[in-house]
mmCIF file of C-alpha atoms in Angstrom:
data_model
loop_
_atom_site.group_PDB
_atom_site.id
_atom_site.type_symbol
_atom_site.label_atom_id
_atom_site.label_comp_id
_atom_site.label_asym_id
_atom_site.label_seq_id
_atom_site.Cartn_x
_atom_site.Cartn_y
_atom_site.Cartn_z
ATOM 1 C CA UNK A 180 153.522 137.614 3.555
ATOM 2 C CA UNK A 181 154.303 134.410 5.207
ATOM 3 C CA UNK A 182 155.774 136.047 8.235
ATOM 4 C CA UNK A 183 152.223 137.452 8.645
ATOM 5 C CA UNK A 184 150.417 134.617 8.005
ATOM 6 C CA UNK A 185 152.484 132.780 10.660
ATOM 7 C CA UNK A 186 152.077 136.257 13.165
ATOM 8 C CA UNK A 187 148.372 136.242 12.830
ATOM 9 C CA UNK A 188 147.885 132.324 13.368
ATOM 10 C CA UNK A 189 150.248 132.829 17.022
ATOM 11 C CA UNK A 190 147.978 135.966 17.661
ATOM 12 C CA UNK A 191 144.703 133.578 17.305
ATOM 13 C CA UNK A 192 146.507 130.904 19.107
ATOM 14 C CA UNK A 193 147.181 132.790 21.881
ATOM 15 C CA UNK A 194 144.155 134.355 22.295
ATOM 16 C CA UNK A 195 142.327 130.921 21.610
ATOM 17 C CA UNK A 196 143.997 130.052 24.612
ATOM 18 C CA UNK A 197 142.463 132.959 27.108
ATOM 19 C CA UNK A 198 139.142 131.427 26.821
ATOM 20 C CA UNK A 199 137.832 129.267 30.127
ATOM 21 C CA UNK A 200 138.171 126.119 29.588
ATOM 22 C CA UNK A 201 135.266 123.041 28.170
ATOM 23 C CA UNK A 202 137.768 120.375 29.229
ATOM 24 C CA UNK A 203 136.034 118.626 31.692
ATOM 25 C CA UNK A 204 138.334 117.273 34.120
ATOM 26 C CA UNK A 205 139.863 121.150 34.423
ATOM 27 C CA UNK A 206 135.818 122.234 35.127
ATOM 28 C CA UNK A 207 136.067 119.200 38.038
ATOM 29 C CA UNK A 208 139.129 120.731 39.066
ATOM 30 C CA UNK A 209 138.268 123.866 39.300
ATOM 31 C CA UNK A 210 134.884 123.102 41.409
ATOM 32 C CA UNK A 211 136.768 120.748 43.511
ATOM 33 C CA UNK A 212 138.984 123.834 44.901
ATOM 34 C CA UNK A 213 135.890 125.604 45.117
ATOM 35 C CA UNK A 214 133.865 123.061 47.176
ATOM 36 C CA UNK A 215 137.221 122.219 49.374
ATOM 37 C CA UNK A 216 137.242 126.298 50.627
ATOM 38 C CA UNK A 217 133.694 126.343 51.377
ATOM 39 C CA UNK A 218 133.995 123.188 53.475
ATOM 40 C CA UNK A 219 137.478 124.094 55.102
ATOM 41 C CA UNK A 220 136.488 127.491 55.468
ATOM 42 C CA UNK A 221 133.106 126.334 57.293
ATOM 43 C CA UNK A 222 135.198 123.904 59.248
ATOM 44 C CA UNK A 223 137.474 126.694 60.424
ATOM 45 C CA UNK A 224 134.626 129.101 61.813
ATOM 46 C CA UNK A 225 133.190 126.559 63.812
ATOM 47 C CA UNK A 226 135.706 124.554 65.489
ATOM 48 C CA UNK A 227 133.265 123.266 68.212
ATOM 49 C CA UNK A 228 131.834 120.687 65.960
ATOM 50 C CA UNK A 229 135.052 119.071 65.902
ATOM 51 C CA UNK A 230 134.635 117.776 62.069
ATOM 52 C CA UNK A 231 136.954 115.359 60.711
ATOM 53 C CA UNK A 232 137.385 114.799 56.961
ATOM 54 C CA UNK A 233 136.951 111.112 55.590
ATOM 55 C CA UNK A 234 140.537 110.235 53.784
ATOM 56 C CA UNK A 235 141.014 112.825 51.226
ATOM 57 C CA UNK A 236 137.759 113.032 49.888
ATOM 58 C CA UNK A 237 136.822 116.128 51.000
ATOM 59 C CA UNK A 238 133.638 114.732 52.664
ATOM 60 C CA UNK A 239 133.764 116.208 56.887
ATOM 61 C CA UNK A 240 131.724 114.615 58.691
ATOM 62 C CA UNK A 241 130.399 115.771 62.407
ATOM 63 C CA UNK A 242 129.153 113.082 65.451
ATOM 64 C CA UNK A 243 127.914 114.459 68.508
ATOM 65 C CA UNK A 244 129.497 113.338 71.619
ATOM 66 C CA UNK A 245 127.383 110.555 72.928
ATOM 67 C CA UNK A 246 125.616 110.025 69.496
ATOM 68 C CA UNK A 247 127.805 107.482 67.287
ATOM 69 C CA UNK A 248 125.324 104.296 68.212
ATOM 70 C CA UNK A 249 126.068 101.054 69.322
ATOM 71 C CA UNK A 250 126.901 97.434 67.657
ATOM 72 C CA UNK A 251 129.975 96.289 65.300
ATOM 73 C CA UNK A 252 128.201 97.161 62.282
ATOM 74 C CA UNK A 253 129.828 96.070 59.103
ATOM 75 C CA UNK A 254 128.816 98.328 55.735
ATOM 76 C CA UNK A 255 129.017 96.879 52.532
ATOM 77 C CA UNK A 256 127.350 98.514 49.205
ATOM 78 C CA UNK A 257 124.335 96.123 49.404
ATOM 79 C CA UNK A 258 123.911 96.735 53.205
ATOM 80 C CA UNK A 259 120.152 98.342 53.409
ATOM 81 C CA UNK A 260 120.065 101.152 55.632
ATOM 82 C CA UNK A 261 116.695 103.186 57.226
ATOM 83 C CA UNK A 262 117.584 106.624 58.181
ATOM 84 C CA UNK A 263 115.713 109.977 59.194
ATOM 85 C CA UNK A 264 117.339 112.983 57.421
ATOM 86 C CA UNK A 265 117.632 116.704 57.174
ATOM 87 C CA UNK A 266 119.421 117.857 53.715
ATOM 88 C CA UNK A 267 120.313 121.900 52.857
ATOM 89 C CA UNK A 268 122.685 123.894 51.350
ATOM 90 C CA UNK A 269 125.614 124.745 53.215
ATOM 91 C CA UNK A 270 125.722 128.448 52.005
ATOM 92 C CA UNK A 271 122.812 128.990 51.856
ATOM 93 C CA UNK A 272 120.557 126.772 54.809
ATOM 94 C CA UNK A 273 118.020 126.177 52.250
ATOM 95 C CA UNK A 274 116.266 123.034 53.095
ATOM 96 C CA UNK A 275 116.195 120.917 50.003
ATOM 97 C CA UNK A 276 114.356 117.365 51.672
ATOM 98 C CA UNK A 277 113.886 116.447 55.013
ATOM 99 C CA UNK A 278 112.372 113.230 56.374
ATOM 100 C CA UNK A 279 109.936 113.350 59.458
ATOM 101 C CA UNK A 280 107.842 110.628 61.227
ATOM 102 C CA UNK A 281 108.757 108.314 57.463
ATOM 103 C CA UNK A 282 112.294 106.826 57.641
ATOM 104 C CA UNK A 283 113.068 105.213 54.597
ATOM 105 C CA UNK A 284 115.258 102.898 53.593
ATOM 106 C CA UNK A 285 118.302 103.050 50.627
ATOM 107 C CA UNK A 286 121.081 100.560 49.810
ATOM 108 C CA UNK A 287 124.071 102.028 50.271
ATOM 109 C CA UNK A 288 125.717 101.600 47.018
ATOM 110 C CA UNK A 289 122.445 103.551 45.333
ATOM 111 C CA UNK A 290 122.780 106.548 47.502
ATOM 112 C CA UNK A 291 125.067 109.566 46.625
ATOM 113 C CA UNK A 292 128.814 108.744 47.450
ATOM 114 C CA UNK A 293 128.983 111.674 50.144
ATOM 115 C CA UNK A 294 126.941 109.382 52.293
ATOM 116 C CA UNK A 295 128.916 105.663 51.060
ATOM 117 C CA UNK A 296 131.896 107.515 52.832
ATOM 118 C CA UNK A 297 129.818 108.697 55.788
ATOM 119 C CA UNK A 298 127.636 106.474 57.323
ATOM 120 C CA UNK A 299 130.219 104.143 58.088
ATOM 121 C CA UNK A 300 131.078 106.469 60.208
ATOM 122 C CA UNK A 301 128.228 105.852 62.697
ATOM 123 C CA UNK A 302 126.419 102.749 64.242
ATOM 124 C CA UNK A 303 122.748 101.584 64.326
ATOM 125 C CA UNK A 304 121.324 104.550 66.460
ATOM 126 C CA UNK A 305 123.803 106.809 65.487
ATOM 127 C CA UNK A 306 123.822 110.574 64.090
ATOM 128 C CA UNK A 307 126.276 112.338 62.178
ATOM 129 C CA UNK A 308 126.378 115.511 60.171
ATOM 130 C CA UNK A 309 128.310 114.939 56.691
ATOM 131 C CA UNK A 310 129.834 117.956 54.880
ATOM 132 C CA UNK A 311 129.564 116.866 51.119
ATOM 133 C CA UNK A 312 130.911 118.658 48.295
ATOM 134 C CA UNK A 313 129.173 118.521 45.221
ATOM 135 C CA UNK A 314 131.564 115.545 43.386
ATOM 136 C CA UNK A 315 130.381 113.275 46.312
ATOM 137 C CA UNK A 316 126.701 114.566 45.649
ATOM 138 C CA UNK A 317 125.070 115.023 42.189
ATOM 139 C CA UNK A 318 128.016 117.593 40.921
ATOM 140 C CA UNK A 319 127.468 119.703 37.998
ATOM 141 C CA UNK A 320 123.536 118.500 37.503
ATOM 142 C CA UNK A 321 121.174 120.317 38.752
ATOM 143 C CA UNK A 322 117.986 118.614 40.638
ATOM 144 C CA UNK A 323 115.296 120.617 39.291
ATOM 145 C CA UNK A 324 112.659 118.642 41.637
ATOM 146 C CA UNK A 325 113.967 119.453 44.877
ATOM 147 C CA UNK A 326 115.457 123.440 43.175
ATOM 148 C CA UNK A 327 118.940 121.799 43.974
ATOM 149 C CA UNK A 328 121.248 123.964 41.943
ATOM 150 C CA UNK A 329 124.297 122.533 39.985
ATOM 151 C CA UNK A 330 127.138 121.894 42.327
ATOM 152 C CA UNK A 331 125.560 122.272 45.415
ATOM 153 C CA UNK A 332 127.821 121.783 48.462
ATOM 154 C CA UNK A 333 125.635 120.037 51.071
ATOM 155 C CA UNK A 334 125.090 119.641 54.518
ATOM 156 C CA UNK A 335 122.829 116.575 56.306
ATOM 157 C CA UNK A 336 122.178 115.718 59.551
ATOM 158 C CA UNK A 337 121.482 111.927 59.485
ATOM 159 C CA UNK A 338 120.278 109.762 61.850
ATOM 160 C CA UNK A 339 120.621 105.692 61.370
ATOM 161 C CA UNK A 340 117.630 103.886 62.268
ATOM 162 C CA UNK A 341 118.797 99.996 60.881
ATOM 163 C CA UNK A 342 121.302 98.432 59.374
ATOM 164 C CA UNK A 343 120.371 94.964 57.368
ATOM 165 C CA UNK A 344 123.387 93.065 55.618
#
């Protein structure tokens, strides 16, 4: 009897262990390899835009020949910056918010960590094209106001307008 006990309770177990995973860090793992093949595999197909990824974040990021701006800008998280941007989906090209003639301004340390790591990357004038996966955006929450699904990897074109320390 006890021998079946202890058989049925190693059957449970290991079927127990089959199911996906709630542990959080795996579920950030396991997007994080997800995110990094979309990016890398975008990066591959279009070698032209010569992208170059930030550290090992994961975040590319893309400025045009000509287009970095000008000035020995120094970028702190309380450094206010006024840009013009175009945000979308990468898979997708769906246009989630896009500025036009209205450039407004963020401190850097409030804005998503995708563009903490990029903008730096540019001066005042500048334009760059950031590759973000969705840990460096808003990750596994959905933004039901601008129908930005839950770990959304995104693509903006930014341009930098001012820099005030």
């Amino acid at each position: 009897m006890n021998r079946l006990l202890v058989l049925l309770l190693l059957l449970m177990a290991g079927l127990g262990a089959c199911k996906k995973s709630a542990d959080p860090l795996v579920q950030y793992k396991i997007q994080a390899g997800i995110d990094d093949k979309i990016i890398s595999d975008y990066v591959a197909a279009h070698p032209e835009d010569s992208a170059k990824r930030i550290d090992t974040s994961g975040v590319y990021y893309i400025v045009k020949t000509g287009e970095g701006g000008a000035g020995n800008d120094l970028f702190t998280s309380s450094t206010t910056i006024t840009v013009g941007f175009t945000g979308q989906i990468l898979t997708t090209g769906y246009t989630f918010a896009q500025t036009s003639n209205f450039h407004p301004s963020y401190t850097l340390g409030s804005v998503i960590r995708g563009w903490q790591l990029g903008i730096p990357e540019i001066k005042k004038g500048g334009k760059v094209r950031l590759l973000v996966p969705s840990r460096y955006a808003y990750g596994p929450y959905a933004q039901d106001s601008i129908h930005l699904p839950a770990n959304s990897v995104l693509d903006f074109n930014i341009q930098l307008y001012n820099i005030t320390n």
